[in-house]
XYZ file of C-alpha atoms in Angstrom:
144
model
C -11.419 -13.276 10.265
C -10.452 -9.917 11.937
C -6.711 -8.641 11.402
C -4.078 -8.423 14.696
C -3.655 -5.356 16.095
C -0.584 -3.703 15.418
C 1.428 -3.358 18.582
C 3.973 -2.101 20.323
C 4.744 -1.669 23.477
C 7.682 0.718 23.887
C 10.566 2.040 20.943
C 13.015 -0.505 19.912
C 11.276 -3.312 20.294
C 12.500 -6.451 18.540
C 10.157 -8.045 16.026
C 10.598 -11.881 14.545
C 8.666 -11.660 11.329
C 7.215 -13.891 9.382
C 5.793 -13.876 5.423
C 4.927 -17.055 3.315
C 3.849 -17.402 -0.588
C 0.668 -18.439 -1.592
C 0.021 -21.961 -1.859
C 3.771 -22.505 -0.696
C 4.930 -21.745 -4.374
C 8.372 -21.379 -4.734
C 8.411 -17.508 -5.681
C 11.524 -16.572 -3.469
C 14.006 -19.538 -4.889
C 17.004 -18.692 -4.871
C 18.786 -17.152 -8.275
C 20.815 -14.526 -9.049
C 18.264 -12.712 -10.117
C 16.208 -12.892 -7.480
C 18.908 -12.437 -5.201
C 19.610 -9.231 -6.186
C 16.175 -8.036 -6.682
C 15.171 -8.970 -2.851
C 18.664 -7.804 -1.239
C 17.996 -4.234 -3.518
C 13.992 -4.016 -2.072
C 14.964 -4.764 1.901
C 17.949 -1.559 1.027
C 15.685 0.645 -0.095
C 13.497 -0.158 2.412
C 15.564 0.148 5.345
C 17.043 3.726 3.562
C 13.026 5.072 3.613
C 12.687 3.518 7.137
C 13.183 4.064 11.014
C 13.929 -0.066 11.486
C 16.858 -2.060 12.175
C 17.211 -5.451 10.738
C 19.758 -7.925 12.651
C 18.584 -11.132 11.287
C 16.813 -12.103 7.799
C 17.010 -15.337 5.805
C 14.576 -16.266 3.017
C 13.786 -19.558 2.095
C 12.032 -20.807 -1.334
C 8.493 -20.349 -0.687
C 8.889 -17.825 3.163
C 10.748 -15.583 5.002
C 12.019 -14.308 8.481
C 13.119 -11.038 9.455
C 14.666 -10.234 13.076
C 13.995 -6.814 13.492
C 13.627 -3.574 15.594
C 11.442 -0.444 15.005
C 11.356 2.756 16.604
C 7.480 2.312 16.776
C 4.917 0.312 15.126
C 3.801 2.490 11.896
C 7.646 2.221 10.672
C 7.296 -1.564 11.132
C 3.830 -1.398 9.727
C 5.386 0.862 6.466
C 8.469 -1.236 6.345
C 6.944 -4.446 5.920
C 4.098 -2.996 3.809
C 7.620 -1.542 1.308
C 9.109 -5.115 1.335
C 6.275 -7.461 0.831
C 4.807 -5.201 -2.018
C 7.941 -4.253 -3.917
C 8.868 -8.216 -3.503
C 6.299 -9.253 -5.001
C 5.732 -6.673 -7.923
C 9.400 -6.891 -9.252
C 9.720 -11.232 -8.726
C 5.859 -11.478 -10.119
C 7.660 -9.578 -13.465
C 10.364 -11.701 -12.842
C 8.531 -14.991 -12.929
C 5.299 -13.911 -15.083
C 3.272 -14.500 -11.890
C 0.060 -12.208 -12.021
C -1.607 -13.779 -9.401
C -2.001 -12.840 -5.283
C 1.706 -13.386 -4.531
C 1.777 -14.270 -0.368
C -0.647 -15.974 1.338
C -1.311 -13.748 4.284
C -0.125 -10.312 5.738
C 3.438 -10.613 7.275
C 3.260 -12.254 10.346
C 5.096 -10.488 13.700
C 5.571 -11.182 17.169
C 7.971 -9.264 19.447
C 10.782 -10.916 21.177
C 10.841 -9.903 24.883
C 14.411 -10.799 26.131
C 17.802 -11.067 24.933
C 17.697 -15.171 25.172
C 15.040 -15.468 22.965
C 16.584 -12.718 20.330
C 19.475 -15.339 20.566
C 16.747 -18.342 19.948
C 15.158 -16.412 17.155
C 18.114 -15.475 15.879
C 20.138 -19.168 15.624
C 16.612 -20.263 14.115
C 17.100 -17.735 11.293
C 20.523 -18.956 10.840
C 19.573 -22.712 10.807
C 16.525 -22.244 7.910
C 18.254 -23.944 5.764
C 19.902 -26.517 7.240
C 17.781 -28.069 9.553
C 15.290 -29.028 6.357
C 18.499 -30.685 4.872
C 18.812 -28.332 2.200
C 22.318 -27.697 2.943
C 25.381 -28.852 5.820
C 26.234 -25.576 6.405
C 24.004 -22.172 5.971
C 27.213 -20.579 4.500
C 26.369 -23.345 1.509
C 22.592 -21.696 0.519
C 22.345 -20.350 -2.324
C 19.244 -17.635 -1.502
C 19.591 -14.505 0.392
C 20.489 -15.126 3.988
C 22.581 -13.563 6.656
């Protein structure tokens, strides 16, 4: 199966990503730990990075990012930061030496302000609307 092109259509654009785990294992539950070793990957990478993050929430086994680039290579060598660095310091973490998501990172821009508001209450609800918790204040796992 051939890969997506990479696109973007003008600077700035706003990006709702998605990455899952292989297998939907639970490599991203929430800890301590883990907490700190995600939040201290996504700072480094936005420090080494032309990207804006607005929106991120990550769930046990998948995450979403609501995001902005100034073009498509910085999204391209963000994500590529995050999604390696994630999984090299939580695969030590958890003793997990096998392929650690299931695909590439998944993106799609968001074209108007309504749906960054959509995309954005979505990222806010993760957690609650599977029941997890009443409240997304309440999660335990790295959310905004």
């Amino acid at each position: 199966m051939s890969r997506p092109i990479r696109f973007q259509p003008e600077p700035w654009c706003v990006f709702f990503v998605t990455a899952r785990c292989i297998q939907s294992q639970f490599l991203l539950r929430p800890s301590p730990r883990t907490n700190a070793l995600i939040i201290d990957v996504l700072a480094r990478a936005l420090k080494r990075s032309d990207v804006k993050l607005f929106g991120l929430c990550f769930m046990s086994n998948h995450y979403h990012l609501l995001l902005s680039s100034r073009d498509a290579a910085q999204l391209a060598s963000f994500m590529q930061y995050v999604g390696s660095n994630i999984a090299r310091e939580l695969g030590r973490l958890y003793e997990w030496r096998d392929k650690f998501w299931a695909h590439r990172y998944h993106s799609s821009i968001v074209l108007d302000e309504a749906a960054q508001e959509d995309r954005l209450r979505y990222i806010l609800s993760n957690s609650v609307k599977e029941g997890l918790v009443k409240h997304p204040r309440y999660w335990p796992g790295v959310h905004c």
